[in-house]
Coordinates of C-alpha atoms and ligand atoms in Angstrom, one line a residue:
X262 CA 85.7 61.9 56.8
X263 CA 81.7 63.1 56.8
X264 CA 81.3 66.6 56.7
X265 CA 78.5 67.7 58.0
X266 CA 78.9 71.5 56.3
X267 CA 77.2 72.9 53.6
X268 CA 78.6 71.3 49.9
X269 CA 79.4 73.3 46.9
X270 CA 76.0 73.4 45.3
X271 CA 73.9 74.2 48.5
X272 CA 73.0 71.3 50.0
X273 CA 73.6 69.2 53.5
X274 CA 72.6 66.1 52.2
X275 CA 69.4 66.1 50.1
X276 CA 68.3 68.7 52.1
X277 CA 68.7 72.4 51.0
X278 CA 69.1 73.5 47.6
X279 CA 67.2 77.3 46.0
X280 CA 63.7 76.1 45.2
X281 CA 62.7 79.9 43.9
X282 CA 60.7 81.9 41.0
X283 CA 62.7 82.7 37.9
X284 CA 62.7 86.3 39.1
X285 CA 64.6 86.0 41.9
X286 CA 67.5 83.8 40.5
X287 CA 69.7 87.1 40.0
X288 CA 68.9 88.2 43.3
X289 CA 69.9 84.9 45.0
X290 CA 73.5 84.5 42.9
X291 CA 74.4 87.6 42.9
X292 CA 74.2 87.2 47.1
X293 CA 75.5 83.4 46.9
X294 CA 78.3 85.3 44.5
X295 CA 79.5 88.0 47.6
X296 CA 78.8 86.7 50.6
X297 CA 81.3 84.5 51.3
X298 CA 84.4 86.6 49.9
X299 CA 82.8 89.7 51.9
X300 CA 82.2 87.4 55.2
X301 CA 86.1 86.5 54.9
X302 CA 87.3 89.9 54.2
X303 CA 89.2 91.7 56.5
X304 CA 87.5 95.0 56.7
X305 CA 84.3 92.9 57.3
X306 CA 85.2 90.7 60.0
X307 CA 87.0 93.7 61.6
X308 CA 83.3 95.6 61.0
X309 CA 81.5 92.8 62.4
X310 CA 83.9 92.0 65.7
X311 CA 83.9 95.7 66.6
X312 CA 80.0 95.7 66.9
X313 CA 79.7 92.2 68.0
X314 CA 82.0 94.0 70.9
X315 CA 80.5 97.0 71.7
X316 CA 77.0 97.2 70.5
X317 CA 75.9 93.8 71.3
X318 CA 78.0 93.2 74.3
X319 CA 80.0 90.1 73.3
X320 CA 81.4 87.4 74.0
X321 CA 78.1 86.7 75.8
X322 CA 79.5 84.8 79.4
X323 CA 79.5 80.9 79.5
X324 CA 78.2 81.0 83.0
X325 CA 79.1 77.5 85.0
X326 CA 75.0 76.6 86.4
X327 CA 75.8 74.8 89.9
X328 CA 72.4 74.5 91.6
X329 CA 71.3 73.6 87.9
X330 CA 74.4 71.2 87.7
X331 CA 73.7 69.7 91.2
X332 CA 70.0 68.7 90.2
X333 CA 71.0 66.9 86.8
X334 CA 73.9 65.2 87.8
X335 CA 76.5 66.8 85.4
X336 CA 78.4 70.2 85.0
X337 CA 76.1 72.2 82.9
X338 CA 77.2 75.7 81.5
X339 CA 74.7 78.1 80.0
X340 CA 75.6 80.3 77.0
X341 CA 74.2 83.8 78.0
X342 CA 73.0 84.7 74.7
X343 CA 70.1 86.4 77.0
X344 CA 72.5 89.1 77.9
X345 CA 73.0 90.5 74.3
X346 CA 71.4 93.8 73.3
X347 CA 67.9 93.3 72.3
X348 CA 67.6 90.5 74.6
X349 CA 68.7 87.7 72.1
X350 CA 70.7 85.8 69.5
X351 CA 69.2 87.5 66.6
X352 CA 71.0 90.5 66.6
X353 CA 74.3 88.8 65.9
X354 CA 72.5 87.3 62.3
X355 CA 70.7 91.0 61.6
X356 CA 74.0 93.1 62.2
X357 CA 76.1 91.0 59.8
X358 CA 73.5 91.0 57.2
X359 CA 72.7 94.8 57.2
X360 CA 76.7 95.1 57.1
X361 CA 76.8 92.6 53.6
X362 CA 73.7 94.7 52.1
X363 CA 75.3 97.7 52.5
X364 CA 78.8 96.5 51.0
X365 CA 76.1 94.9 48.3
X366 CA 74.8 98.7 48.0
X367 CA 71.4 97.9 48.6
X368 CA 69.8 100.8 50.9
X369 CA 66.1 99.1 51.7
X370 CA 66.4 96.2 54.2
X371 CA 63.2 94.0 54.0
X372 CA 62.1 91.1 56.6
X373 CA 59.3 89.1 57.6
X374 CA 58.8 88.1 61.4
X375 CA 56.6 85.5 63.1
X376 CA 57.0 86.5 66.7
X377 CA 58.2 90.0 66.0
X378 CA 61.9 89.4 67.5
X379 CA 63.4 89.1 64.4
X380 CA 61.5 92.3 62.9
X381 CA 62.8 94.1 66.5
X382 CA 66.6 93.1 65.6
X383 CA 66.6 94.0 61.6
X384 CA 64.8 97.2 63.3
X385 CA 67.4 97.8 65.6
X386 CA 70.1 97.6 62.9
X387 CA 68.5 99.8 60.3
X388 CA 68.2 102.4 62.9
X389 CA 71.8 102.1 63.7
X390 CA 72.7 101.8 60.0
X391 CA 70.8 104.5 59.1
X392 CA 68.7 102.2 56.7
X393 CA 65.1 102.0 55.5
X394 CA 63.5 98.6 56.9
X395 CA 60.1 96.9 56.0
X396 CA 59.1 94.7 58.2
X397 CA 56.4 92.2 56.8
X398 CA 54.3 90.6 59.9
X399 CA 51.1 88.7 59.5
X400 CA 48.1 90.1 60.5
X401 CA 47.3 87.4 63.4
X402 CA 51.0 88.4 64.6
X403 CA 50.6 92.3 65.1
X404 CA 48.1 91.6 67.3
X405 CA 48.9 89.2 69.5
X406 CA 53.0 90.9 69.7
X407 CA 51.4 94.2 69.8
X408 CA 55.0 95.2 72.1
X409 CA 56.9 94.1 69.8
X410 CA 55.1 95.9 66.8
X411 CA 55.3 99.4 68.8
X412 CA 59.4 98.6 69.7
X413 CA 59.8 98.3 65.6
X414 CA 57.7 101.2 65.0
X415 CA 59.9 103.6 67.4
X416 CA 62.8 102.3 65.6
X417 CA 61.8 103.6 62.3
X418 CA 60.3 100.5 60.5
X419 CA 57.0 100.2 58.7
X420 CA 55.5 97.3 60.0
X421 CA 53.1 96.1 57.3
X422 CA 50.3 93.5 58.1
X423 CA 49.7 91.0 56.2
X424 CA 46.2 89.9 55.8
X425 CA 46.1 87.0 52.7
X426 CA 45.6 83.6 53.9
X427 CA 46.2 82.3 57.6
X428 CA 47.5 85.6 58.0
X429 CA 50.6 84.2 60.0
X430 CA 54.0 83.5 59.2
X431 CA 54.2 81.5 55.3
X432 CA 51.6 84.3 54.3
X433 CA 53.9 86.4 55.5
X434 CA 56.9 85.1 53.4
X435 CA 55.1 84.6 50.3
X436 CA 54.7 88.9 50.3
X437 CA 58.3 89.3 51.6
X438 CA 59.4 87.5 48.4
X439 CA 56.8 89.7 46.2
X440 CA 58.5 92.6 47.7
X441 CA 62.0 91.2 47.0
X442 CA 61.0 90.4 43.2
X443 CA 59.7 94.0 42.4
X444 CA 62.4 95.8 43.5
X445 CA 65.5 93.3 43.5
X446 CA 67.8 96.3 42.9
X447 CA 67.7 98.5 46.1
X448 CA 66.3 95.7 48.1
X449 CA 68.1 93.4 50.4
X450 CA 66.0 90.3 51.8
X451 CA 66.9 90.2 56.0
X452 CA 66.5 86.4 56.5
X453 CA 66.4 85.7 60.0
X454 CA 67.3 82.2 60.9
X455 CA 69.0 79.5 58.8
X456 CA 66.0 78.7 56.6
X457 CA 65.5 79.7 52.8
X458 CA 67.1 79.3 50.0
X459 CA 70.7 78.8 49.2
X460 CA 72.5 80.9 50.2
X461 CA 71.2 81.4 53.2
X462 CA 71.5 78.8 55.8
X463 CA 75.1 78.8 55.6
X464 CA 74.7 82.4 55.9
X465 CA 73.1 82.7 59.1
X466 CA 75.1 79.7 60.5
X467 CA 78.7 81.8 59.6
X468 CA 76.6 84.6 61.2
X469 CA 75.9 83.1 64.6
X470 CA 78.6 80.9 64.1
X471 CA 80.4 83.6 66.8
X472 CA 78.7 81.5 69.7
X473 CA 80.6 77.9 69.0
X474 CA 83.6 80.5 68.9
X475 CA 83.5 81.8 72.0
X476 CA 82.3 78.7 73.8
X477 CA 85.7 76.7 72.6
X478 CA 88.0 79.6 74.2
X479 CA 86.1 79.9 77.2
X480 CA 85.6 75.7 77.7
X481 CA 89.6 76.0 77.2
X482 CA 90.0 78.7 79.8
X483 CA 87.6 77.7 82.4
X484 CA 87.4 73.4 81.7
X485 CA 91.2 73.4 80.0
X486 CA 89.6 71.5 77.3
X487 CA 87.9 73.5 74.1
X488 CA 84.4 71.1 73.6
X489 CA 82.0 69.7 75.7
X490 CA 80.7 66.2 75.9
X491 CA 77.3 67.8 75.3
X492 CA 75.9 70.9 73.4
X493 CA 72.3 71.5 73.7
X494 CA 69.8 74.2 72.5
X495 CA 66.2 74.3 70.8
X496 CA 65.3 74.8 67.2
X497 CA 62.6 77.0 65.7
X498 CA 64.5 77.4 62.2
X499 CA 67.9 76.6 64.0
X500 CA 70.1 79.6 63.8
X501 CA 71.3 79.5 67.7
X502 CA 71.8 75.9 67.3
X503 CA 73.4 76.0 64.2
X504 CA 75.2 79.2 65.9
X505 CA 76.3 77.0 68.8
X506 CA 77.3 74.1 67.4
X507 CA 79.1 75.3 64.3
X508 CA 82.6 74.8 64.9
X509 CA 81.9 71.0 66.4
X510 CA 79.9 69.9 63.8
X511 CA 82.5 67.3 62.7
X512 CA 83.6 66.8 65.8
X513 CA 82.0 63.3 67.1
X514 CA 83.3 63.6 70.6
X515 CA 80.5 65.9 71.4
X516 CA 77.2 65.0 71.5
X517 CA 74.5 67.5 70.0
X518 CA 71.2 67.2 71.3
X519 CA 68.6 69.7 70.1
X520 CA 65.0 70.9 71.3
X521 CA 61.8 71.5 68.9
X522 CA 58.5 72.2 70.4
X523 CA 56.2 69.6 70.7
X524 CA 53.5 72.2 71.5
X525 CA 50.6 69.5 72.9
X526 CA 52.2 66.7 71.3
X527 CA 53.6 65.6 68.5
X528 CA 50.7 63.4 67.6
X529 CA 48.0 65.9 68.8
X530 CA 47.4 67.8 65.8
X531 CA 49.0 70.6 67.6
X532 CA 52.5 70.9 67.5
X533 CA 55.6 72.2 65.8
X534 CA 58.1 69.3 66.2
X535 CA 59.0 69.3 62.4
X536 CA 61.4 66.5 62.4
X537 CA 59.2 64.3 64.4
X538 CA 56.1 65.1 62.7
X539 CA 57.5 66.4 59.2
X540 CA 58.2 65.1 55.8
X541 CA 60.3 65.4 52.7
X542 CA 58.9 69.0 50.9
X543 CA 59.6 72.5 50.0
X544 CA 59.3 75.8 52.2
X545 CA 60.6 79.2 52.0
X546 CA 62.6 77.8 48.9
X547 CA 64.5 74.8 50.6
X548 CA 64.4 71.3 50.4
X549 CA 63.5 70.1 53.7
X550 CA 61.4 68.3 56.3
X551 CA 57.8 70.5 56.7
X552 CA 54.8 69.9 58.4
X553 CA 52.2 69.5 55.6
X554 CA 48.7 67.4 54.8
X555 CA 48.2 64.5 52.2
X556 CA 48.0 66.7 49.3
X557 CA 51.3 68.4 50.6
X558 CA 49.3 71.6 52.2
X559 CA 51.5 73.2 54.8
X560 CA 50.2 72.7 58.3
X561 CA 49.5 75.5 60.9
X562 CA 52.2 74.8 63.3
X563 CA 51.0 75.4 66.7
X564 CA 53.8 75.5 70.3
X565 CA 53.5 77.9 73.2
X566 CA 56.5 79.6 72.2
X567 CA 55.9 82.3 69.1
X568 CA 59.1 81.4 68.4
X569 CA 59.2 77.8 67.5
X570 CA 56.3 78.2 66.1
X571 CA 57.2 77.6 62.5
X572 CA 56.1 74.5 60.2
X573 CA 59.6 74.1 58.5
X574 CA 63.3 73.5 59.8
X575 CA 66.9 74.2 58.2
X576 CA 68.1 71.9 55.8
X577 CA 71.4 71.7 58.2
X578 CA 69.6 70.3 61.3
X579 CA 66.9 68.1 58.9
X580 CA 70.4 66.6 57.6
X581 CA 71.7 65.8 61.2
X582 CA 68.8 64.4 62.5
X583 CA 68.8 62.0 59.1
X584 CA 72.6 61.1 59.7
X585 CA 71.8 60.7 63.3
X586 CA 74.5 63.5 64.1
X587 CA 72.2 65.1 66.4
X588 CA 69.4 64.0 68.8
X589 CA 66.2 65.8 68.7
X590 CA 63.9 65.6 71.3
X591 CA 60.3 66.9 71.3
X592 CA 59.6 69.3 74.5
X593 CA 55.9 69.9 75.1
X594 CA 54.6 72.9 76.3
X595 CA 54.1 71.6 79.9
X596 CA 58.1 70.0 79.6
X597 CA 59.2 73.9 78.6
X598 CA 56.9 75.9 80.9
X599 CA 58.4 74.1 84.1
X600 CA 61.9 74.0 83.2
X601 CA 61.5 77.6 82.6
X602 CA 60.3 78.2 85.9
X603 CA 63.4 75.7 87.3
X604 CA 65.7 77.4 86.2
X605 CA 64.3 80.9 87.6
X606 CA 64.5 79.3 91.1
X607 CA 67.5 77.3 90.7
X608 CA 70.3 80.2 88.9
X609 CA 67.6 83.6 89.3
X610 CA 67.6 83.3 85.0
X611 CA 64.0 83.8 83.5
X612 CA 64.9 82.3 79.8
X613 CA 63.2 83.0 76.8
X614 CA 60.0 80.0 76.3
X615 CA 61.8 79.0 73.6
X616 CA 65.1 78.1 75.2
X617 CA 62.9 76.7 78.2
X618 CA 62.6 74.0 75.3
X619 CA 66.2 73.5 75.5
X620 CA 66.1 73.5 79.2
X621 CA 63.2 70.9 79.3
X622 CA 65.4 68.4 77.3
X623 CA 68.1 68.2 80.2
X624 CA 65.9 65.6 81.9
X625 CA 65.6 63.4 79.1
X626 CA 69.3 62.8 79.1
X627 CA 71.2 60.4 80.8
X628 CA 74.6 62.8 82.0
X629 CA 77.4 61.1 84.0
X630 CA 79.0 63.1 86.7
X631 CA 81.7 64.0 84.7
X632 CA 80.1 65.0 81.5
X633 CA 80.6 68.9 80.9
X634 CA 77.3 70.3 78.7
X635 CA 76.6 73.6 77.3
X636 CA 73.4 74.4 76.7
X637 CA 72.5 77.7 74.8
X638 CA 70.2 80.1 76.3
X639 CA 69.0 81.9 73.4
X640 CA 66.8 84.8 74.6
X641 CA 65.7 86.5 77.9
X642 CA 61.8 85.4 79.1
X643 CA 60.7 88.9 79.9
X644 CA 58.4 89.1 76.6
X645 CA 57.3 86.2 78.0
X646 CA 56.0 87.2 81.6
X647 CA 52.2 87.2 80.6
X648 CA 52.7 83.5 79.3
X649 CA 54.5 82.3 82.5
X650 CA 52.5 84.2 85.3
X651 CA 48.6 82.7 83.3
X652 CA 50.9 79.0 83.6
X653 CA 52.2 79.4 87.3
X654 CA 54.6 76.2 88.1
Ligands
PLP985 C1 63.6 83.3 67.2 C2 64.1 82.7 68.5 C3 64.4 81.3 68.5 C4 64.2 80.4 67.4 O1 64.9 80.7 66.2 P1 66.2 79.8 65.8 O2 66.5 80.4 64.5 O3 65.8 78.4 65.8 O4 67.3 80.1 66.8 C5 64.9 80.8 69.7 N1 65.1 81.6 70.8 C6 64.8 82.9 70.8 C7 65.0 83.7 72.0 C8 64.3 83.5 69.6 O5 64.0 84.8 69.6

């Protein structure tokens, strides 16, 4: 049978691999050497669950939608990843990591954020750890998520901007992995979706993994079957997909049908739809599709949502659009911003504009009446207010 999984020398198909600097091989095996014995040791998992439980809140509520359900035609549940601490599905990625660094012995957590809500969640776990964190942020980015800079700052991370190049997000990784080569042995690299090099995606998928978990024993409890005909949820670098549809990867009864932002369109110039608009190329150390120019310059990706906004995709979701596993669908801006505002009137739920994405992909599927979908709402919109109240629907 195709697996769809990660093989034994890091790749999902031709996509994948650990494209890095000769400097940081020892740092990436001796990580690819721990982290799945420590992930599948006992006094990890039992680590893990406990603050999964208590600190983040889980298992976040599969909540049956039915004014949401009436309108497309279906029975659609939503994931409430929304109701976790911090106000997304990052957390559940940042607390496992900081819990592997520490078994690693490495004291000083390092990260790199686009949109900040990554930063805010390895900030959140260094202050619970009691850990030093560096958060690495281009310069473009502090100023435009000024909240979430201040939200780091008050939990105890530096926030350093970065100011080479565009000043935004691949600047920002290129310093993360200076950092990472000059002091590779106190330092632990905080990676925050599944994107970079081996190890990693299958990393942050195991991670979030914890959502595809829970959804099969609540679909058993509240459907009396444990999958969906459907799983849906956008993609920026695909951890909350890859999160939700983990365990059904190999599972061909159930359809997987993913968001990326289109931003203005995917052939305006101005969009971050990297499977539709990508090629074959190397990001953040992985093989995989990536927005780039004839000469193979990476492109400024440009969506709505800060979040999306990111010129590369993991390897695993490159390798199931190739295979044709999973569906991805473009959402505009336009498509996200009213969807987001449907679902506020429909269920009272202001999503995150980057699930919106998700959201705005339910009318480009034709459901039956009987089809059960879960669809992944992967953050809360209320760092999003400004956005929706200058783009009233
Ligand atoms: C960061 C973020 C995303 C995109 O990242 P993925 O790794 O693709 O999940 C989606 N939703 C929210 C709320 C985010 O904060």
């Amino acid at each position: 049978m195709e697996t769809y999984q990660i093989d034994q020398e890091g790749y999902y198909g031709e996509f994948g691999g650990a494209y890095i600097p000769e400097i940081l091989h020892c740092c990436v095996e001796e990580l690819k050497e721990q982290y799945r014995q420590t992930l599948d040791s006992e006094s990890f998992k039992a680590e893990f669950e406990q603050l999964l439980r208590d600190y983040v809140g889980r298992p976040s509520p599969l909540y049956l939608a039915k004014r949401l359900s009436e309108k497309y035609g279906c029975k659609i549940y939503l994931k409430r990843e929304d109701l976790n601490h911090t106000g997304a599905h990052k957390i559940n990625n940042a607390i496992g990591q900081a819990l592997l660094a520490r078994r690693m012995g490495k004291r000083r957590i390092i990260a790199e954020t686009g949109a900040g809500q990554h930063g805010v969640a390895a900030a959140t776990v260094c202050a619970l750890m009691g850990m030093e964190c560096i958060v690495y942020m281009g310069q473009t980015d502090v100023e435009r998520q000024h909240v979430n800079v201040e939200r780091m700052k008050m939990l105890g991370a530096t926030v350093y901007p970065v100011t080479s190049g565009n000043k935004t997000l691949k600047d920002v990784t290129n310093e993360a992995i200076r950092d990472w080569c000059c002091h590779p042995a106190d330092t632990y690299y905080l990676i925050g979706s599944t994107v970079g090099p081996h190890p990693y995606p299958d990393l942050v998928a195991r991670l979030q993994s914890v959502i595809s978990r829970e959804i099969k024993a609540q679909l058993l409890s509240q459907e009396g079957r444990d999958y969906p005909d459907y799983l849906m949820a956008c993609v920026g670098g695909g951890s909350n997909a890859a999160g939700t549809i983990y365990h059904y990867l190999d599972d061909e009864r159930v359809r997987i049908v993913l968001a990326e932002a289109g931003g203005m369109g995917v052939d305006s110039g101005r969009t971050a739809a990297t499977i539709h608009a990508g090629r074959l190329g190397v990001i953040h150390g992985s093989k995989t599709l990536v927005m780039q120019d004839g000469d193979g310059q990476i492109l400024e990706p440009y969506s709505i949502s800060a979040g999306l906004d990111y010129p590369g995709i993991g390897p695993m979701h490159a390798n199931l659009a190739a295979k044709r596993r999973a569906t991805v669908l473009a959402i505009d801006d336009n498509e996200a911003l009213r969807a987001a505002f449907e679902l506020t009137r429909l269920e009272g739920i202001i999503p995150a504009l980057e699930s919106a994405h998700a959201l705005g992909a339910l009318p480009k599927v034709h459901f039956r009446p009987d089809d059960v979908v879960v669809l992944t709402v992967s953050g809360r919109g209320d760092k999003d207010i400004q956005t929706y109240l200058s783009h009233p629907f």
